[in-house]
Short mmCIF file of C-alpha atoms in Angstrom, two decimals:
data_model
loop_
_atom_site.label_atom_id
_atom_site.label_comp_id
_atom_site.label_asym_id
_atom_site.label_seq_id
_atom_site.Cartn_x
_atom_site.Cartn_y
_atom_site.Cartn_z
CA MET A 1 -66.20 357.33 204.57
CA SER A 2 -65.30 360.96 205.00
CA ARG A 3 -66.89 363.73 202.99
CA GLU A 4 -63.40 365.18 202.55
CA THR A 5 -60.48 364.39 200.29
CA ILE A 6 -57.66 362.88 202.32
CA LEU A 7 -54.76 365.28 202.76
CA GLU A 8 -51.19 363.95 202.49
CA PRO A 9 -52.41 360.35 202.23
CA ASP A 10 -48.89 358.88 202.33
CA LEU A 11 -47.86 360.53 205.62
CA PRO A 12 -47.21 357.70 208.14
CA ILE A 13 -49.35 357.89 211.28
CA ILE A 14 -49.39 356.07 214.59
CA ASP A 15 -52.63 356.73 216.42
CA PRO A 16 -51.49 356.69 220.06
CA HIS A 17 -54.88 356.97 221.74
CA HIS A 18 -58.10 355.15 220.97
CA HIS A 19 -60.55 352.98 222.86
CA LEU A 20 -62.57 349.84 222.23
CA TRP A 21 -65.83 349.16 224.05
CA ASP A 22 -69.24 347.51 223.91
CA MET A 23 -72.01 349.35 225.74
CA ARG A 24 -74.97 347.94 223.85
CA GLY A 25 -77.91 347.29 226.15
CA ARG A 26 -77.10 350.18 228.49
CA PHE A 27 -79.57 352.53 226.82
CA GLY A 28 -83.01 350.96 226.63
CA ALA A 29 -86.12 352.43 225.06
CA ASP A 30 -87.16 353.82 228.44
CA ALA A 31 -83.82 355.53 229.13
CA PRO A 32 -84.15 359.24 229.89
CA PRO A 33 -82.78 361.72 227.36
CA PRO A 34 -79.07 362.47 227.74
CA ARG A 35 -78.28 365.30 230.15
CA HIS A 36 -74.61 365.66 229.22
CA GLY A 37 -72.70 365.63 225.96
CA PHE A 38 -70.77 362.55 226.99
CA GLU A 39 -74.00 360.59 227.43
CA ALA A 40 -75.08 361.72 223.98
CA LEU A 41 -71.91 360.50 222.29
CA LEU A 42 -72.06 357.14 224.10
CA ARG A 43 -75.51 356.62 222.60
CA ARG A 44 -74.14 357.59 219.21
CA SER A 45 -71.29 355.04 219.51
CA PRO A 46 -72.54 352.31 221.89
CA HIS A 47 -69.98 349.88 220.56
CA TYR A 48 -66.59 350.37 218.98
CA LEU A 49 -64.80 347.13 218.36
CA LEU A 50 -62.33 345.86 215.79
CA ASP A 51 -64.76 346.13 212.85
CA GLN A 52 -65.49 349.79 213.60
CA LEU A 53 -61.81 350.55 214.23
CA LEU A 54 -60.81 348.89 210.95
CA ALA A 55 -63.39 350.96 209.06
CA ASP A 56 -61.84 354.13 210.47
CA LEU A 57 -58.28 352.97 209.86
CA GLY A 58 -59.25 352.26 206.27
CA ALA A 59 -60.72 355.71 205.65
CA GLY A 60 -57.70 356.84 203.64
CA HIS A 61 -54.97 358.01 206.02
CA ASN A 62 -51.75 355.99 206.28
CA VAL A 63 -52.20 354.73 209.85
CA ARG A 64 -49.44 352.19 210.50
CA GLY A 65 -50.34 351.24 214.06
CA THR A 66 -52.35 352.21 217.12
CA VAL A 67 -52.19 352.30 220.91
CA PHE A 68 -55.19 351.15 222.93
CA VAL A 69 -55.92 353.20 226.05
CA GLU A 70 -58.04 351.94 228.92
CA CYS A 71 -61.70 352.90 229.10
CA GLY A 72 -63.16 350.48 231.64
CA ALA A 73 -64.12 347.83 229.07
CA MET A 74 -64.13 344.05 229.38
CA TYR A 75 -63.11 343.83 233.04
CA ARG A 76 -62.84 340.29 234.42
CA ALA A 77 -66.15 339.18 235.90
CA GLY A 78 -65.82 337.83 239.43
CA ALA A 79 -62.20 338.89 239.81
CA PRO A 80 -60.94 340.84 242.82
CA ALA A 81 -61.41 344.56 242.21
CA ALA A 82 -57.68 345.19 241.89
CA LEU A 83 -57.26 342.56 239.17
CA ALA A 84 -60.52 343.07 237.26
CA PRO A 85 -58.92 345.66 234.88
CA VAL A 86 -56.47 343.01 233.69
CA GLY A 87 -59.37 341.64 231.65
CA GLU A 88 -59.26 344.78 229.53
CA THR A 89 -55.59 344.19 228.76
CA GLU A 90 -56.36 340.58 227.81
CA PHE A 91 -59.10 341.83 225.51
CA ALA A 92 -56.91 344.47 223.85
CA ASN A 93 -54.11 341.96 223.40
CA GLY A 94 -56.54 339.59 221.71
CA VAL A 95 -57.50 342.33 219.26
CA ALA A 96 -53.80 343.04 218.72
CA ALA A 97 -53.17 339.37 217.97
CA MET A 98 -55.97 339.37 215.40
CA SER A 99 -54.47 342.44 213.76
CA ALA A 100 -50.94 341.01 213.85
CA SER A 101 -52.15 338.02 211.83
CA GLY A 102 -52.24 340.24 208.77
CA LEU A 103 -55.75 339.09 207.88
CA TYR A 104 -57.11 342.58 208.45
CA GLY A 105 -54.51 344.59 206.61
CA GLU A 106 -51.08 346.01 207.28
CA THR A 107 -52.01 348.35 210.15
CA ARG A 108 -51.08 346.95 213.55
CA ALA A 109 -53.99 347.79 215.85
CA CYS A 110 -53.32 347.85 219.59
CA ALA A 111 -49.58 347.45 219.04
CA GLY A 112 -49.25 349.15 222.42
CA ILE A 113 -51.62 348.83 225.37
CA VAL A 114 -52.19 351.29 228.21
CA GLY A 115 -54.26 349.70 230.96
CA HIS A 116 -55.76 350.72 234.26
CA ALA A 117 -54.34 349.98 237.70
CA ASP A 118 -55.37 351.56 240.97
CA LEU A 119 -52.12 353.08 242.13
CA THR A 120 -53.68 354.01 245.47
CA LEU A 121 -53.07 350.37 246.36
CA GLY A 122 -49.55 351.53 247.13
CA ASP A 123 -47.04 348.70 247.27
CA ASP A 124 -49.87 346.21 246.70
CA VAL A 125 -50.13 347.40 243.09
CA ALA A 126 -46.97 345.47 242.15
CA PRO A 127 -48.75 342.13 241.45
CA VAL A 128 -51.40 344.01 239.45
CA LEU A 129 -48.74 345.53 237.20
CA GLU A 130 -47.13 342.11 236.79
CA ALA A 131 -50.50 340.61 235.84
CA HIS A 132 -50.99 343.31 233.19
CA LEU A 133 -47.53 342.67 231.76
CA ALA A 134 -48.25 338.93 231.58
CA ALA A 135 -51.66 339.48 229.96
CA GLY A 136 -50.33 342.01 227.46
CA GLY A 137 -48.27 339.56 225.43
CA GLY A 138 -45.32 341.94 225.25
CA ARG A 139 -47.54 344.89 224.28
CA PHE A 140 -48.36 346.38 227.69
CA ARG A 141 -46.67 349.77 227.88
CA GLY A 142 -48.22 351.83 230.63
CA VAL A 143 -50.95 352.69 233.09
CA ARG A 144 -53.64 355.34 233.04
CA GLN A 145 -55.46 356.43 236.16
CA SER A 146 -57.58 359.51 235.70
CA ALA A 147 -57.69 362.29 238.28
CA ARG A 148 -60.61 364.09 236.60
CA HIS A 149 -62.58 366.10 239.12
CA ASP A 150 -64.65 369.24 239.30
CA PRO A 151 -66.98 370.50 242.04
CA ASP A 152 -69.60 371.35 239.41
CA PRO A 153 -71.35 368.08 238.41
CA ALA A 154 -72.37 369.64 235.09
CA VAL A 155 -68.75 369.62 233.90
CA LEU A 156 -68.07 365.87 233.92
CA GLY A 157 -71.61 364.54 233.95
CA PRO A 158 -71.54 360.71 234.07
CA LEU A 159 -67.76 360.77 234.41
CA GLY A 160 -67.84 362.71 237.67
CA GLY A 161 -67.75 361.53 241.26
CA MET A 162 -63.99 361.35 241.82
CA SER A 163 -62.36 363.09 244.77
CA ALA A 164 -59.95 365.96 244.31
CA GLY A 165 -56.19 365.65 244.66
CA LEU A 166 -55.57 362.07 243.52
CA TYR A 167 -52.12 362.79 242.05
CA ARG A 168 -50.99 364.39 245.34
CA SER A 169 -52.21 361.46 247.47
CA PRO A 170 -49.41 359.66 249.37
CA ALA A 171 -51.00 356.26 248.66
CA PHE A 172 -51.19 357.05 244.92
CA ARG A 173 -47.56 358.15 244.86
CA THR A 174 -46.44 354.99 246.64
CA GLY A 175 -48.04 352.98 243.86
CA PHE A 176 -46.79 355.36 241.17
CA ALA A 177 -43.23 354.72 242.32
CA HIS A 178 -43.54 351.14 241.04
CA LEU A 179 -44.03 352.16 237.40
CA ALA A 180 -40.43 353.04 236.57
CA GLY A 181 -39.13 349.74 237.92
CA HIS A 182 -41.48 347.88 235.60
CA GLY A 183 -40.50 350.03 232.62
CA LEU A 184 -43.99 351.53 232.40
CA SER A 185 -45.15 355.02 231.46
CA PHE A 186 -48.13 356.85 232.92
CA ASP A 187 -50.99 358.45 230.98
CA ALA A 188 -52.62 361.29 232.89
CA TRP A 189 -56.13 362.48 232.22
CA LEU A 190 -57.26 365.44 234.28
CA LEU A 191 -58.98 368.76 233.73
CA GLU A 192 -57.25 372.08 233.13
CA PRO A 193 -57.65 373.38 236.74
CA GLN A 194 -55.78 370.28 237.97
CA LEU A 195 -52.66 370.77 235.85
CA PRO A 196 -50.64 372.01 238.87
CA ASP A 197 -51.14 368.57 240.46
CA LEU A 198 -49.50 366.95 237.44
CA ILE A 199 -46.67 369.48 237.40
CA ASP A 200 -45.92 368.52 241.01
CA LEU A 201 -46.14 364.79 240.22
CA ALA A 202 -43.78 365.09 237.24
CA SER A 203 -41.29 366.97 239.38
CA ALA A 204 -41.42 364.32 242.10
CA PHE A 205 -40.86 361.41 239.68
CA PRO A 206 -38.46 362.62 236.96
CA GLU A 207 -37.52 359.03 236.05
CA THR A 208 -41.06 358.12 234.97
CA THR A 209 -42.39 359.06 231.53
CA ILE A 210 -45.70 360.87 231.91
CA VAL A 211 -48.06 361.42 228.97
CA LEU A 212 -50.52 364.29 229.29
CA ASP A 213 -53.75 363.27 227.59
CA HIS A 214 -55.91 365.70 225.61
CA VAL A 215 -53.66 368.76 226.14
CA GLY A 216 -54.95 368.95 229.72
CA THR A 217 -58.67 369.18 228.81
CA PRO A 218 -59.44 372.91 228.72
CA LEU A 219 -62.96 373.70 229.91
CA GLY A 220 -65.86 375.72 228.54
CA ILE A 221 -69.03 374.13 229.95
CA GLY A 222 -70.86 374.11 233.26
CA ALA A 223 -69.34 376.61 235.66
CA TYR A 224 -66.79 377.47 232.96
CA ALA A 225 -69.32 378.32 230.23
CA GLY A 226 -68.31 381.48 228.43
CA GLN A 227 -64.90 381.48 230.14
CA ARG A 228 -62.87 379.37 227.72
CA GLU A 229 -61.03 382.30 226.18
CA ALA A 230 -60.59 384.08 229.50
CA ARG A 231 -58.99 380.95 231.00
CA PHE A 232 -56.70 380.34 228.04
CA GLY A 233 -53.81 382.22 229.64
CA LEU A 234 -53.98 380.12 232.81
CA TRP A 235 -54.03 376.92 230.75
CA ARG A 236 -51.09 378.19 228.65
CA ASP A 237 -49.01 379.07 231.71
CA ASN A 238 -49.54 375.63 233.21
CA ILE A 239 -48.74 373.92 229.91
CA GLN A 240 -45.50 375.88 229.66
CA ALA A 241 -44.60 374.97 233.24
CA LEU A 242 -45.36 371.31 232.60
CA ALA A 243 -43.24 371.35 229.44
CA LYS A 244 -40.22 372.30 231.56
CA ARG A 245 -40.37 368.77 233.02
CA PRO A 246 -38.45 366.72 230.40
CA ASN A 247 -40.18 363.48 231.40
CA VAL A 248 -43.57 364.76 230.17
CA ILE A 249 -44.97 364.11 226.68
CA CYS A 250 -48.10 365.86 225.36
CA LYS A 251 -50.91 364.20 223.43
CA ILE A 252 -52.62 366.67 221.15
CA GLY A 253 -56.25 365.74 220.70
CA GLY A 254 -59.43 365.33 222.70
CA LEU A 255 -60.42 368.83 221.63
CA ALA A 256 -63.52 367.36 220.00
CA MET A 257 -64.92 366.25 223.37
CA PRO A 258 -67.84 368.16 224.93
CA PHE A 259 -65.79 369.69 227.75
CA LEU A 260 -64.54 372.70 225.80
CA GLY A 261 -68.00 373.80 224.76
CA PHE A 262 -67.09 374.24 221.09
CA GLU A 263 -70.01 374.73 218.71
CA SER A 264 -68.66 371.87 216.59
CA PHE A 265 -69.65 369.22 219.16
CA LEU A 266 -72.66 367.26 217.82
CA ALA A 267 -73.15 369.96 215.18
CA GLU A 268 -75.34 369.26 212.15
CA PRO A 269 -73.94 369.32 209.58
CA PRO A 270 -70.61 368.29 211.10
CA ALA A 271 -67.75 370.76 211.08
CA THR A 272 -65.19 370.52 208.30
CA SER A 273 -61.49 370.02 208.96
CA GLU A 274 -60.94 373.69 208.14
CA MET A 275 -63.42 374.71 210.85
CA LEU A 276 -61.89 372.33 213.38
CA ALA A 277 -58.37 373.54 212.65
CA GLN A 278 -59.54 377.10 213.30
CA GLU A 279 -61.18 376.12 216.61
CA TRP A 280 -58.25 374.04 217.85
CA ARG A 281 -55.34 376.12 216.57
CA PRO A 282 -54.62 378.18 219.73
CA TYR A 283 -54.33 375.03 221.86
CA VAL A 284 -52.40 373.00 219.31
CA GLU A 285 -49.88 375.69 218.45
CA THR A 286 -49.34 376.61 222.11
CA ALA A 287 -48.70 372.99 223.10
CA ILE A 288 -46.28 372.33 220.24
CA GLU A 289 -44.42 375.58 220.94
CA ALA A 290 -44.09 374.62 224.63
CA PHE A 291 -43.11 370.96 224.27
CA GLY A 292 -41.55 370.88 220.82
CA ALA A 293 -42.64 368.49 218.09
CA ASP A 294 -40.43 365.69 219.42
CA ARG A 295 -42.47 365.64 222.66
CA CYS A 296 -45.91 365.94 221.07
CA MET A 297 -48.11 363.41 219.31
CA PHE A 298 -51.45 363.81 217.61
CA GLU A 299 -54.16 361.43 218.91
CA SER A 300 -57.59 360.47 217.62
CA ASN A 301 -59.27 359.73 220.97
CA PHE A 302 -61.80 357.68 219.00
CA PRO A 303 -64.62 356.92 219.30
CA VAL A 304 -65.00 359.71 221.86
CA ASP A 305 -64.06 362.44 219.40
CA ALA A 306 -66.57 361.03 216.92
CA GLY A 307 -69.06 363.30 218.67
CA THR A 308 -67.60 366.09 216.53
CA CYS A 309 -66.25 364.53 213.33
CA ASP A 310 -65.34 361.31 211.59
CA TYR A 311 -61.89 359.77 211.74
CA ALA A 312 -60.73 361.00 208.36
CA THR A 313 -61.82 364.58 209.02
CA LEU A 314 -60.02 364.61 212.37
CA TRP A 315 -56.66 363.66 210.83
CA ASN A 316 -57.25 366.16 208.03
CA ALA A 317 -57.65 368.84 210.71
CA PHE A 318 -54.35 367.84 212.30
CA LYS A 319 -52.64 367.89 208.92
CA ARG A 320 -53.95 371.39 208.30
CA LEU A 321 -52.62 372.47 211.68
CA ALA A 322 -49.20 370.98 210.88
CA ALA A 323 -49.04 372.40 207.37
CA GLY A 324 -46.19 374.76 208.24
CA ALA A 325 -44.10 372.16 210.04
CA SER A 326 -40.89 370.73 208.62
CA THR A 327 -40.67 367.15 207.37
CA ASP A 328 -38.95 366.06 210.59
CA GLU A 329 -41.51 367.87 212.74
CA LYS A 330 -44.39 366.20 210.91
CA ALA A 331 -42.73 362.81 211.33
CA ALA A 332 -42.50 363.41 215.08
CA LEU A 333 -46.03 364.72 215.51
CA PHE A 334 -47.76 362.00 213.51
CA HIS A 335 -45.55 358.97 214.09
CA ASP A 336 -42.14 359.10 215.73
CA THR A 337 -42.99 360.52 219.17
CA ALA A 338 -45.67 357.87 219.62
CA ARG A 339 -43.37 355.09 218.46
CA ARG A 340 -40.61 356.20 220.82
CA THR A 341 -42.81 356.90 223.85
CA TYR A 342 -44.67 353.60 223.67
CA ARG A 343 -41.66 351.63 222.38
CA LEU A 344 -43.47 350.27 219.36
CA GLU A 345 -41.85 348.04 216.75
CA ILE A 346 -43.66 349.54 213.79
#
């Protein structure tokens, strides 16, 4: 349970971005010490399954439903590489079915599912999308394929190794063109220097809903250490340009990840919601001003953001940041934008 009193406990929330995984056994007694913040948080949360999610959902905020977002968990063993990620959708749909039974409370966990498909398959991605839709039990809503890349390996650590320019690749765009016909949205995770690639993609496919994850992941570690404030203007300009594409929605969260280099990451004692609101305010207010509340949604990004705070503290921080918003704006930021974007019946 949180150390903090829950703010506005009756405010309805849809958490549009969380993960479920089981990485137990990956870090043995002889494993070397973590060299990157992401490795450290994986060791802190080696498994996050329904029991852990329910504990967070029951921490005091009025979370009515959630959206599961792919994280490379529970792939089908022995399946062709293209179809292996369908196992993750099957897994998430099983969790959703458990939640929908009502045995675990009123919150509908995994009411929407965003899975992974390799869109560089081009036209061959069509049967993969159809397999996801079949496995999702009516809950599959979109695809996420990350384009995260940086030439400095210290920035992404264990998440590095991807080539630059994925979202500009002709093969990727051939596959991307199939999303709209299947009624699917696209979640984009990239790093702040890559935002122009997403601006170009959104312009090329105005009929496809694109969700920017983690406000574009501003950077403040590795080669960008000490430059976070100096780069803020570049991030802001790209966010404002992206917001001019009406098919783009912005998820506000992920600011508790290690990539920004905030002192709150893995701090002891953990930062309070007041401290987090102060750290995050420039990014949050800039994004909401650019996109408008009806195209923004707060996200938990749990358990990844647990490297900075617990679930209750995170939502308290968002509520502090939204304190000056109108009733309609709060409804959009915490609930309605997520429900509309992911077409949830909650």
